[in-house]
XYZ file of C-alpha atoms in Angstrom:
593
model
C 0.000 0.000 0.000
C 1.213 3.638 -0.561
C 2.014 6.049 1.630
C 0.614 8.506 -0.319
C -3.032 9.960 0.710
C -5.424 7.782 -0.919
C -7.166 9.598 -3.792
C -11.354 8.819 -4.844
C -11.705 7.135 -8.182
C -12.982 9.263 -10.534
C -17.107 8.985 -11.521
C -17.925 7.540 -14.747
C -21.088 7.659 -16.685
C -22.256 4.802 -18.695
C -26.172 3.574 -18.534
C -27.167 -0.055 -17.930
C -28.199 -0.412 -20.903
C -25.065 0.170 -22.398
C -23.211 -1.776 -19.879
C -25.407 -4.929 -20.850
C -25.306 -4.746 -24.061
C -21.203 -3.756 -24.092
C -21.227 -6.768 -21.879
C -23.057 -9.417 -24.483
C -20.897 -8.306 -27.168
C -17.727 -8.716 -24.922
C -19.279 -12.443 -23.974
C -19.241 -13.474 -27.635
C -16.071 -12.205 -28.524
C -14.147 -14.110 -25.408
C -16.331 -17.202 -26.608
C -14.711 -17.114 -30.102
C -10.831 -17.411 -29.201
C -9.929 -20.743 -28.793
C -6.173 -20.245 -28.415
C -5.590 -20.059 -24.525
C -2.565 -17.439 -24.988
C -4.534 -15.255 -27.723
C -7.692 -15.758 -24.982
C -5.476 -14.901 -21.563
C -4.260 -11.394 -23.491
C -7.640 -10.043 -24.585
C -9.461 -10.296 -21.370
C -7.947 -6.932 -19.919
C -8.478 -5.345 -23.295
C -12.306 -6.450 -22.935
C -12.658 -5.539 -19.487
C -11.327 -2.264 -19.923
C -14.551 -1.538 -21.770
C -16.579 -2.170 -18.699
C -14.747 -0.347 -15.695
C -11.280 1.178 -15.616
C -8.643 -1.054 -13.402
C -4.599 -0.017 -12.440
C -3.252 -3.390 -12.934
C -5.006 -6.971 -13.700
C -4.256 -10.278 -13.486
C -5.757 -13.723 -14.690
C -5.015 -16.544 -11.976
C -5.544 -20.267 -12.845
C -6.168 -22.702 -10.284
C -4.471 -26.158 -9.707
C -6.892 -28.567 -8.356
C -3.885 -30.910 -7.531
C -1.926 -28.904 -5.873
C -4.744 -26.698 -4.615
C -3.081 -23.457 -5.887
C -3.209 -20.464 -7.825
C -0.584 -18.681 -10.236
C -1.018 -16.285 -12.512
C -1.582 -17.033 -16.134
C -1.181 -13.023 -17.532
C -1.220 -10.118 -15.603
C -0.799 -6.231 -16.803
C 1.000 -3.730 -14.392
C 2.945 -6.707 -12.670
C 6.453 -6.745 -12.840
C 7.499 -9.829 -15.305
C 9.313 -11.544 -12.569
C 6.522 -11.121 -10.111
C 4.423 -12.497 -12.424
C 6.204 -15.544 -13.305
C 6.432 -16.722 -9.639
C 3.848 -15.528 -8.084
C 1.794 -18.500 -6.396
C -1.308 -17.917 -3.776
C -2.765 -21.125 -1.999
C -6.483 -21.754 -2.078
C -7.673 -19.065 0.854
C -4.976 -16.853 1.049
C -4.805 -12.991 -0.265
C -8.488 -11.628 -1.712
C -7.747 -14.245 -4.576
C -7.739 -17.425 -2.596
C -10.205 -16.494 -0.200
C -12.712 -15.627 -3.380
C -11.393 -19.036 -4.964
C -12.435 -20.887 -1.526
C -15.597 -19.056 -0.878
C -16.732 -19.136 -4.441
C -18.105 -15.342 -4.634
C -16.314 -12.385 -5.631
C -15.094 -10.044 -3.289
C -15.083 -6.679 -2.889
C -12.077 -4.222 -1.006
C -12.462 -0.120 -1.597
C -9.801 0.700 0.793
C -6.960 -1.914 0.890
C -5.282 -0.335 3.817
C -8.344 -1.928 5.923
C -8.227 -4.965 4.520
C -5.735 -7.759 6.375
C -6.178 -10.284 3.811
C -4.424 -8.230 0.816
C -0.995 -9.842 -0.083
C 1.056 -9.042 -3.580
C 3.689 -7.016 -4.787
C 1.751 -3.578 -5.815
C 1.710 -2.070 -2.551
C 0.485 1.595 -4.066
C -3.036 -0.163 -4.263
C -6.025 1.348 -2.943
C -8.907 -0.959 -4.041
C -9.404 -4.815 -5.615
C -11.880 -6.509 -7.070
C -11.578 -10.765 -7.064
C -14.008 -12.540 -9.087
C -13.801 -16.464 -9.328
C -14.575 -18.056 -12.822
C -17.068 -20.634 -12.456
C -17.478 -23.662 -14.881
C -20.290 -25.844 -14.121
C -20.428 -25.246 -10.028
C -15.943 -25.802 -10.499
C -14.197 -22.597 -10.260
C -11.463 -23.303 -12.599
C -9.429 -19.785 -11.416
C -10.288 -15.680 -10.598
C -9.876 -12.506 -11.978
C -8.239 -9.807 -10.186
C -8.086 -5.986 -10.866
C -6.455 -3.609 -8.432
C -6.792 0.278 -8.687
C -4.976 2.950 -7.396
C -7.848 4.477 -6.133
C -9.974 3.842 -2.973
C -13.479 3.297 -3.913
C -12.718 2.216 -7.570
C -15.101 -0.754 -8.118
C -18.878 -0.882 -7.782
C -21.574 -3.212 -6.700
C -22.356 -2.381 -10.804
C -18.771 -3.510 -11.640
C -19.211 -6.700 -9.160
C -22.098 -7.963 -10.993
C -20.510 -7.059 -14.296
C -17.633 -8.970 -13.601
C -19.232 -11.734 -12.519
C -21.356 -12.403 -15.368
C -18.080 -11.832 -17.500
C -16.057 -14.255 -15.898
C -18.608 -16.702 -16.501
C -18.129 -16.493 -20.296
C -14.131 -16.235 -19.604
C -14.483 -19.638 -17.592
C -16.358 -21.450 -20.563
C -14.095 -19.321 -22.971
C -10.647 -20.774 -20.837
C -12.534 -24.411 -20.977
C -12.715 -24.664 -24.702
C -9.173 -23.450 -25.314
C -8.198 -25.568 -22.498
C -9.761 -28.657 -24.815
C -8.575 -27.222 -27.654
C -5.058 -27.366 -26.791
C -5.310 -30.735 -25.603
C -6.697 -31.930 -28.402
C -4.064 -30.327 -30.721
C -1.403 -31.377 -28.003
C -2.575 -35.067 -28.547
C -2.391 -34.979 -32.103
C 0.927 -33.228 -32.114
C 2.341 -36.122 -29.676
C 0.454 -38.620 -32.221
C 2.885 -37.100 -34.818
C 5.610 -37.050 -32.506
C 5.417 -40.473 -31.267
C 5.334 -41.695 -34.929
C 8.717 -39.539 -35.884
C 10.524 -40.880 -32.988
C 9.397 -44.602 -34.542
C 10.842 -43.876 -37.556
C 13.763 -42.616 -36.476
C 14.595 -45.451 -33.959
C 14.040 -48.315 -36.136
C 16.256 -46.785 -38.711
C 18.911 -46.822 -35.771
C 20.748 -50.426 -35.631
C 23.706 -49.522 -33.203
C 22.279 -50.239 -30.015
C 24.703 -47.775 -27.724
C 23.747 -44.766 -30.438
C 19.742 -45.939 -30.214
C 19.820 -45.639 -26.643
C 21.428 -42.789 -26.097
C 18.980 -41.386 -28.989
C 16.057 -42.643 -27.308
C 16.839 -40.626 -23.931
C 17.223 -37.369 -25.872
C 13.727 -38.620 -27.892
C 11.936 -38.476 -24.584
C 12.557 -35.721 -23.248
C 10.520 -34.508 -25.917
C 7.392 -36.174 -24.596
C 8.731 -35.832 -21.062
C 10.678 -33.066 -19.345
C 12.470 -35.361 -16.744
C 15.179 -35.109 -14.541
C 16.694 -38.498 -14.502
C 15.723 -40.950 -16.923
C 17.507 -44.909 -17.172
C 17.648 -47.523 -19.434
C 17.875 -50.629 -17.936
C 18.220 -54.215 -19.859
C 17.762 -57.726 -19.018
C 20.103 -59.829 -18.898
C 19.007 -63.632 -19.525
C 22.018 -65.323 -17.779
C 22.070 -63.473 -14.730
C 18.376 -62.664 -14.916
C 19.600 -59.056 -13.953
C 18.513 -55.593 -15.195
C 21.763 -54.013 -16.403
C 21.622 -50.005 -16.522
C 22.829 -49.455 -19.883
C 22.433 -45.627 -20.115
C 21.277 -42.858 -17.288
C 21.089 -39.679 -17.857
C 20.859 -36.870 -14.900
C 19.934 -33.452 -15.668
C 21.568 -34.238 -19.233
C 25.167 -35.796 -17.825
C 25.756 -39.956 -18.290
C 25.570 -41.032 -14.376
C 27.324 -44.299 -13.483
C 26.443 -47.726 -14.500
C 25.038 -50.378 -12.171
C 22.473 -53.390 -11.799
C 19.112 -54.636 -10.581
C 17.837 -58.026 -9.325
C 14.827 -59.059 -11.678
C 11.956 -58.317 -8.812
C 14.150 -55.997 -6.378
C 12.637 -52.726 -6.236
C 10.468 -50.677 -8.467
C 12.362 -51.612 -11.652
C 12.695 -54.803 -11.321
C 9.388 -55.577 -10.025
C 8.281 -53.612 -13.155
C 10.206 -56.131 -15.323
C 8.657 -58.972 -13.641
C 5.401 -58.675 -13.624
C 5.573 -56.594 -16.993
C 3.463 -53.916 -15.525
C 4.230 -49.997 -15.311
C 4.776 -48.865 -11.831
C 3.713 -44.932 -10.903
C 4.760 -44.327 -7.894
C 3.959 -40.290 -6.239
C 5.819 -40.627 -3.114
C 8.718 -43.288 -3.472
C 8.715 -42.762 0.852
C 5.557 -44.550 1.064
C 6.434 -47.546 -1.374
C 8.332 -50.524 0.528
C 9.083 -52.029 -2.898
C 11.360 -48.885 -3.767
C 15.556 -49.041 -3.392
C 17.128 -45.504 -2.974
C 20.188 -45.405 -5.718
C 19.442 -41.984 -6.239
C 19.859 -39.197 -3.943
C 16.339 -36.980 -3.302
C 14.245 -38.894 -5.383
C 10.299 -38.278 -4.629
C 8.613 -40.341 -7.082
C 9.301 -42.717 -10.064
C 8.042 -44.092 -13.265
C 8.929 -47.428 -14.485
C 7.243 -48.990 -17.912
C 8.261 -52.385 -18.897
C 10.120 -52.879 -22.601
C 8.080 -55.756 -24.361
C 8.796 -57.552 -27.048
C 5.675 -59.620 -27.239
C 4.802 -60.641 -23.718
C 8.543 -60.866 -22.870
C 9.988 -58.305 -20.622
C 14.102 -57.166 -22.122
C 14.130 -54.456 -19.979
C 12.888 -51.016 -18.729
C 12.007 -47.415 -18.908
C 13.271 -45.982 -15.300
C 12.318 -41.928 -14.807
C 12.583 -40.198 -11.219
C 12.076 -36.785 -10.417
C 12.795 -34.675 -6.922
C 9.035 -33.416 -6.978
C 6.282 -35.576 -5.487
C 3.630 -36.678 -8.020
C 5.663 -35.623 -10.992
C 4.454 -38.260 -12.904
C 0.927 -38.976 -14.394
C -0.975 -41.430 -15.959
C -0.940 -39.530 -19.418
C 2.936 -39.570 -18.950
C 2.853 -43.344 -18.147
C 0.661 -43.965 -21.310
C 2.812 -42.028 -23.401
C 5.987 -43.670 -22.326
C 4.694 -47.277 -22.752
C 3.393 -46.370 -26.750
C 7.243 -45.458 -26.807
C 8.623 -48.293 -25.395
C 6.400 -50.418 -27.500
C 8.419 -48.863 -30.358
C 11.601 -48.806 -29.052
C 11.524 -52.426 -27.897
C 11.446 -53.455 -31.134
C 14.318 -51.208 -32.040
C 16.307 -52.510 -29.368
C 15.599 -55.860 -29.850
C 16.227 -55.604 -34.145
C 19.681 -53.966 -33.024
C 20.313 -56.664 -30.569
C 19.560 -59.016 -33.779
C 21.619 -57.034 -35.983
C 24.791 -56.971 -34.103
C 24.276 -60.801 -33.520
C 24.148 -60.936 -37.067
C 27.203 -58.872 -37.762
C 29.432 -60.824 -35.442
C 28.610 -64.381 -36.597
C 27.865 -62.941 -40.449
C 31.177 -65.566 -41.386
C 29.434 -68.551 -39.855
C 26.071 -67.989 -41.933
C 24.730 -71.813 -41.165
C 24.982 -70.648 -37.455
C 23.163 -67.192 -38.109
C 20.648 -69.037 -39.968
C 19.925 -71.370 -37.334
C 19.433 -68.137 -34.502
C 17.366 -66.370 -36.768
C 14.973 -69.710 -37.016
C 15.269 -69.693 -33.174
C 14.314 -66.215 -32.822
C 11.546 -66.092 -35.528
C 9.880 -69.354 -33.652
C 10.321 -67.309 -30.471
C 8.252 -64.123 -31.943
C 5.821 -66.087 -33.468
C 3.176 -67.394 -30.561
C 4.048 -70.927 -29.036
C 0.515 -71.437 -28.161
C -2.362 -69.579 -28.244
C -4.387 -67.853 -25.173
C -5.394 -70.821 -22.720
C -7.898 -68.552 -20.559
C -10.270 -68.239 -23.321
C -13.437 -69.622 -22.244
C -15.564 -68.954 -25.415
C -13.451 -69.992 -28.332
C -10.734 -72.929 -29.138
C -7.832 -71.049 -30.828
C -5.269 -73.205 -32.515
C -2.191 -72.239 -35.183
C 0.624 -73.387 -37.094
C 3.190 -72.187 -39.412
C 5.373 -74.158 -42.037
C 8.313 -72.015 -44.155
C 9.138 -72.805 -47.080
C 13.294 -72.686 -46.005
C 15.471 -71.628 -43.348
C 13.205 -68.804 -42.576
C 9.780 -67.820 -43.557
C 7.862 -64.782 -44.510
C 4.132 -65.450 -42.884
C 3.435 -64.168 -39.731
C 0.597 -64.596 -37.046
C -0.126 -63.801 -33.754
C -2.890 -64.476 -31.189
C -3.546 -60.986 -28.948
C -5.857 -60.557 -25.859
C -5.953 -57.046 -25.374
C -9.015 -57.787 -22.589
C -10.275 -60.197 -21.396
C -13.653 -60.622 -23.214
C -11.623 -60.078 -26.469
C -9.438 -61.652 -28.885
C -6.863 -60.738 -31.678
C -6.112 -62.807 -34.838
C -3.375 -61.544 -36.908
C -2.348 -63.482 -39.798
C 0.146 -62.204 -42.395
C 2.327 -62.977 -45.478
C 5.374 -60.805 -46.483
C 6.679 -60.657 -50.188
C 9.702 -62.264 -50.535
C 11.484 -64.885 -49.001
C 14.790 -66.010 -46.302
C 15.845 -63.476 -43.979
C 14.477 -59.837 -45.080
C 11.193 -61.377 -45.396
C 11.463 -62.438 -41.662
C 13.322 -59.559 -40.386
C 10.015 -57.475 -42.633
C 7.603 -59.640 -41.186
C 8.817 -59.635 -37.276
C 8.538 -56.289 -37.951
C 5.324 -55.842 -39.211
C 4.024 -58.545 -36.525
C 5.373 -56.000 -33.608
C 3.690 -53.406 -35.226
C 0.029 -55.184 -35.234
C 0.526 -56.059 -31.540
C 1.474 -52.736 -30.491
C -1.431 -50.846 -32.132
C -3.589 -53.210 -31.150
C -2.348 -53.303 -27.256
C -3.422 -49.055 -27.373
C -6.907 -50.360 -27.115
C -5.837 -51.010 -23.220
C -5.931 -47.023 -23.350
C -8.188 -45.638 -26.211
C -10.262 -47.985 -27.334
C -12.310 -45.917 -29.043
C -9.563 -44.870 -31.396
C -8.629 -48.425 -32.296
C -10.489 -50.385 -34.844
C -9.674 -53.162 -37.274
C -9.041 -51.044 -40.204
C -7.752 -48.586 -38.424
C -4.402 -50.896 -37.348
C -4.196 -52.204 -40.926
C -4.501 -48.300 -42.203
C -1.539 -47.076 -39.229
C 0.692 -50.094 -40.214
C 0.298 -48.731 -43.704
C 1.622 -45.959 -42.938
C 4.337 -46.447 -41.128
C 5.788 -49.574 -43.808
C 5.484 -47.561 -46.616
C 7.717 -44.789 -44.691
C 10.270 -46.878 -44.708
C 10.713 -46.778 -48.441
C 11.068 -50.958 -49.379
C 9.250 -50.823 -52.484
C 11.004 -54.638 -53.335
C 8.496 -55.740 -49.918
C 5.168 -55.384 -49.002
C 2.721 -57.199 -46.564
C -0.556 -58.798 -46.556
C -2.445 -58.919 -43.560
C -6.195 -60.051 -42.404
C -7.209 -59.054 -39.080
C -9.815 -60.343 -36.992
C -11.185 -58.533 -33.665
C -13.203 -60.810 -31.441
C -15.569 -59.376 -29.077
C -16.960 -62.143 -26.832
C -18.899 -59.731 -24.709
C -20.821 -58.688 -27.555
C -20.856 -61.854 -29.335
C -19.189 -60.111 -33.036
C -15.722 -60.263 -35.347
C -14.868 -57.808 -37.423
C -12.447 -58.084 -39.696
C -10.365 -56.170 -41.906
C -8.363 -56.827 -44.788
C -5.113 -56.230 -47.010
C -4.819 -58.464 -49.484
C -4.395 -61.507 -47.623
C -6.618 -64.895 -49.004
C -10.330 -64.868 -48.289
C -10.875 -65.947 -44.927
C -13.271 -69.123 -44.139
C -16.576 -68.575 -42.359
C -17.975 -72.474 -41.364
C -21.518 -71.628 -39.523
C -25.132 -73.208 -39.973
C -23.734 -76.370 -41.693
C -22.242 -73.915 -44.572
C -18.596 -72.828 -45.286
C -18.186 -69.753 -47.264
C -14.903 -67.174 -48.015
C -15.563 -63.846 -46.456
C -15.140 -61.559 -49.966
C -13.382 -58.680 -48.250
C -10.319 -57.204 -50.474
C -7.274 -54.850 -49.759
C -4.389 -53.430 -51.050
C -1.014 -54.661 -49.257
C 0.518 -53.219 -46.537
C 3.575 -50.818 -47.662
C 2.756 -50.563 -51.118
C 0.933 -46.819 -51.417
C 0.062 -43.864 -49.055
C -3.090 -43.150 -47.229
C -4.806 -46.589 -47.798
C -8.022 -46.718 -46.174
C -9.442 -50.239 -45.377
C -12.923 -51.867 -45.314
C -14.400 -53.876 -42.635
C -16.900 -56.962 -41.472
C -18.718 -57.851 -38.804
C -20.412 -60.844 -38.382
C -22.550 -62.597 -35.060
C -20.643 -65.263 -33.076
C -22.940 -68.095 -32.632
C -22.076 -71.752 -30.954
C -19.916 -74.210 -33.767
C -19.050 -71.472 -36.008
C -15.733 -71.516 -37.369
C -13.110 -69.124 -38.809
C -10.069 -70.073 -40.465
C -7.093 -67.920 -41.564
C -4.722 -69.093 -44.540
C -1.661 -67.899 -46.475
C -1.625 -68.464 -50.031
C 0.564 -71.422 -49.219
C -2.000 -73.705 -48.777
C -4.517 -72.526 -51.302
C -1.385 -71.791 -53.781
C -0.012 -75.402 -52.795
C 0.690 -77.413 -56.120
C -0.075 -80.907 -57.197
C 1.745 -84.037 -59.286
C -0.766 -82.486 -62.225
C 0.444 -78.744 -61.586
C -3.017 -77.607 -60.540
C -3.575 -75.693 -57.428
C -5.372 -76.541 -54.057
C -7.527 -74.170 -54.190
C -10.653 -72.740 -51.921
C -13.015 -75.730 -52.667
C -10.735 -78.413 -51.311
C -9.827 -76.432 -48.864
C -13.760 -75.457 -47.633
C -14.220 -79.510 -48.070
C -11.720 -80.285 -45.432
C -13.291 -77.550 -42.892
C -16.975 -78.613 -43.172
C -15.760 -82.630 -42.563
C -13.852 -81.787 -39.963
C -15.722 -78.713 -38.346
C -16.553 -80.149 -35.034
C -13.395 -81.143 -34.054
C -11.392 -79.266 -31.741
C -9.254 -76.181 -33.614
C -5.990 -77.912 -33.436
C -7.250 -80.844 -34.891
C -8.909 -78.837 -38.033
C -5.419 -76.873 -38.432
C -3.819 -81.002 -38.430
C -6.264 -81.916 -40.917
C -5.667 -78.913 -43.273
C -1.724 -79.552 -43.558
C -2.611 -83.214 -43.916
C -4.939 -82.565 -46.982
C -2.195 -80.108 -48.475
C 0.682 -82.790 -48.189
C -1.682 -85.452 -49.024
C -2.173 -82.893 -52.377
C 1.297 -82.506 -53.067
C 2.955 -85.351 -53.009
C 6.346 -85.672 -53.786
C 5.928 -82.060 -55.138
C 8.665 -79.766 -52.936
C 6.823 -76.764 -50.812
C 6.992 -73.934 -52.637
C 6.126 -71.009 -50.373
C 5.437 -70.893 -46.124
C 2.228 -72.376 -45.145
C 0.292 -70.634 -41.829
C -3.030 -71.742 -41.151
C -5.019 -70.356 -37.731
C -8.449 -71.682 -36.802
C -10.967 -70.161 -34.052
C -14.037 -72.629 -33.014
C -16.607 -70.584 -31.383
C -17.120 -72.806 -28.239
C -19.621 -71.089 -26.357
């Protein structure tokens, strides 16, 4: 407050008609800016129109922390502004906040609550914004006159910062939504860059510095597993941007290795209150740890700490687990690679690890908890390694995932293409776990698109039919690009589903049709690469879908495995002596229930 005598505000004369109507206008024009900065500088222009004020200032409240800083403020100095911070109920602001109403002082000097930096203030005027009974923040002019605001002004105000609060809402929305899309883009640039990245000690260290785009944290690890001592190795850590000091974890001691375990994320606010949690880093509050999968297997972890309590949120931790779905697979195809590039002079023994590691990527066995449909799979290549890919996903547990695939080509780019493209359908499909209403069946095959024909291999491309199985609600759909007609066995009849595509990689922008059919009791679906219906005979002439139908209806209430036995057995029985010309994959689902 000043020392100087306080001086009466001068009079003003404006009818209430002209105020009301000034005031409409002023409501739509705040209603129309839906950029948040654009929004937080044109409210002091606007309220200028209605009463005269020394200084303003915009304060937004976090609910979290229960506290109020200011957003933009006029007649503050900048460094004042930047820092200033009230708590819920203190100064004219917080109390308004915490009482709801706005609040009225024409002579500061008699008013104990007053706190802030302009001490040659003589009145204030605190309005809270109100957004469906939430205040979401306040307005606050100060004058250098006593006796400067009005009842009139009061109920002015109010009614403004009622459009300002709907106006700060939208642009709040607004700015997520474009902040979503924008980390959308983000996340897909950072999985373009990584896979192209086949050193691992360069991908790692690229991966910290790609984070910290989608993350501003202060100390961020990497942390692999290592098979033969079933420890988690920190391979890179990075504190406040230095390389700290290497060391390892027991798989299930502490945070990160109980995150590697269990193959959950573990978001932690307060690391105090956690028993599970080791301190190797000095003045660490809370912690983020997501799980590097490969598939269902765990290689390693994602650690990030921060001095703050609660500096981590659930937005972060989905974020961070989209990017370690993509960097996994980076890190595991450099792994490969430098495997490769060692042993490249013993290529009977590379071939031999690659057939290991393709068997290990492609599903074992198929989901045993299902209790409403017998799932059953095989695949056959052609040589050392194969091009076809499937995969059996349970993203819930009322639902189920059939991927089945065929890459162009053949030996070792096809498989390195199609473990590639297989990673991609199970980590796009694994985002239903967080948005499932932004994941559909032909919305995977159109994303996977996208991101193959990025890379630029116009010699490879991939066909793909995907099948979403919703037991809750008793439908597939499916979705399709390019892959063989599916089989639909159901009411005694076995017909191909007719539903076309164009391959995976081969042109931009692709958009993809899909089907969706009733689940009933005995109906079967069965998935094939054009190895079996492609499979010649002694007399040249092709398998074909009518043999193939034949051996489903005779055999379609057997159990799935035994329908996938039968279809290899009628292929070889086919052949004869006739060598296998491409890879043979065949999956079968029996609707049990």
């Amino acid at each position: 407050m000043s020392d100087a005598p306080a001086r009466p505000a001068p009079t003003r004369s404006v009818s209430e008609t002209e105020l009301l109507s000034t005031l409409l206008e002023l409501g739509r024009d705040v209603m129309s800016v839906l950029d948040l900065t654009e929004l937080l500088e044109r409210i002091p222009q606007l309220i200028a129109r209605l009463t005269t004020f020394s200084a303003f200032s915009v304060y937004l409240l976090d609910e979290h922390r229960q506290e109020l800083r200011v957003a933009y403020a006029v007649g503050y100095p900048d460094d004042v502004a930047r820092t200033l911070r009230l708590r819920v109920g203190q100064g004219v602001v917080g109390a308004a906040v915490e009482q709801g109403r706005p609040i009225l002082v024409n002579d500061i000097g008699l008013e104990p609550r007053f706190v802030g930096p302009l001490r040659n203030m003589n009145s204030q005027l605190a309005v809270p914004m109100r957004r469906k009974g939430r205040v979401v923040g306040a307005l606050n002019l100060l004058s250098e006159y006593t006796g400067a605001f009005s009842d009139q002004d009061e109920m002015l105000l109010r009614q403004f910062a009622a459009h300002v609060a709907v106006a700060i809402e939208n642009a709040r929305l607004f700015r997520a939504e474009r902040q979503y899309t924008e980390t959308l883009e983000t996340l897909a640039e950072i999985g373009r860059e990584v896979s192209a990245i086949l050193d691992r000690d360069k991908l790692l260290t690229r991966i910290a510095g790609l984070t910290k785009r989608l993350i501003d944290y202060r100390t961020f690890g990497i942390f692999l597993l290592n098979d033969a001592t079933q420890e988690l190795d920190l391979k890179l850590a990075v504190r406040y941007g230095e390389v700290g000091t290497a060391h390892s974890v027991k798989l299930g001691q502490g945070l990160v290795g109980w995150a590697a375990l269990h193959r959950q994320p573990v978001l932690v606010a307060d690391v105090s209150t956690d028993p599970r949690y080791i301190n190797l880093v000095a003045d660490v509050r809370s912690e983020l740890v997501i799980p590097l999968l490969v598939k269902e297997r765990c290689i390693g972890v994602f650690d990030l700490e921060s001095p703050e309590l609660d500096a981590f949120t659930k937005e972060h931790a989905e974020l961070l687990t989209l990017l370690a779905s993509q960097a996994a697979v980076a890190i595991e195809n450099a792994r490969l690679y430098e495997e490769v590039r060692r042993n490249e002079e013993r290529i009977e023994r590379e071939l031999r690890f690659a057939q290991r590691v393709q068997a290990a990527l492609l599903p074992s066995e198929p989901p045993t908890r299902l209790r409403s449909a017998d799932v059953a799979g095989r695949f056959i290549p052609a040589h050392e390694l194969g091009g076809d890919l499937h995969d059996f996903i349970t993203p819930d547990p009322n639902s189920l995932v059939v991927a089945v695939g065929d890459v162009s080509g053949k030996g070792a780019p096809a498989a390195l293409y199609s473990a590639f493209a297989a990673e991609l359908v199970r980590s796009r499909t694994l985002r239903r776990r967080y948005s499932p209403e932004r994941v559909s069946a032909a919305g995977v095959l159109a994303s996977i698109n996208t991101i193959l024909h990025d890379r630029q291999l116009e010699e490879y491309y991939c066909t793909l039919c995907y099948a979403a199985f919703d037991f809750k609600r008793r439908v597939v759909t499916l979705s399709n690009s390019g892959m063989p007609y599916p089989l639909r066995y159901s009411g005694g009849e076995c017909s191909s589903i007719e539903i076309p595509g164009v391959p995976l990689g081969s042109f931009a922008g692709v958009s993809y049709d899909e089907m969706t059919f009733a689940l009933h009791a005995g109906d079967v679906f069965v998935f094939c690469t054009d190895g079996i219906f492609e499979a010649r005979g002694a007399d040249g002439s092709d398998f074909g879908t009518a043999r193939l139908r034949a051996v489903v209806s005779a055999h379609a209430t057997e159990p799935a495995r035994q329908i996938v036995d039968a279809i290899f057995d009628a292929v070889h029985t086919f052949r004869g002596e006739r060598r296998q010309d491409d890879d043979m994959t065949v999956v079968v689902v029996s609707i049990t229930g």
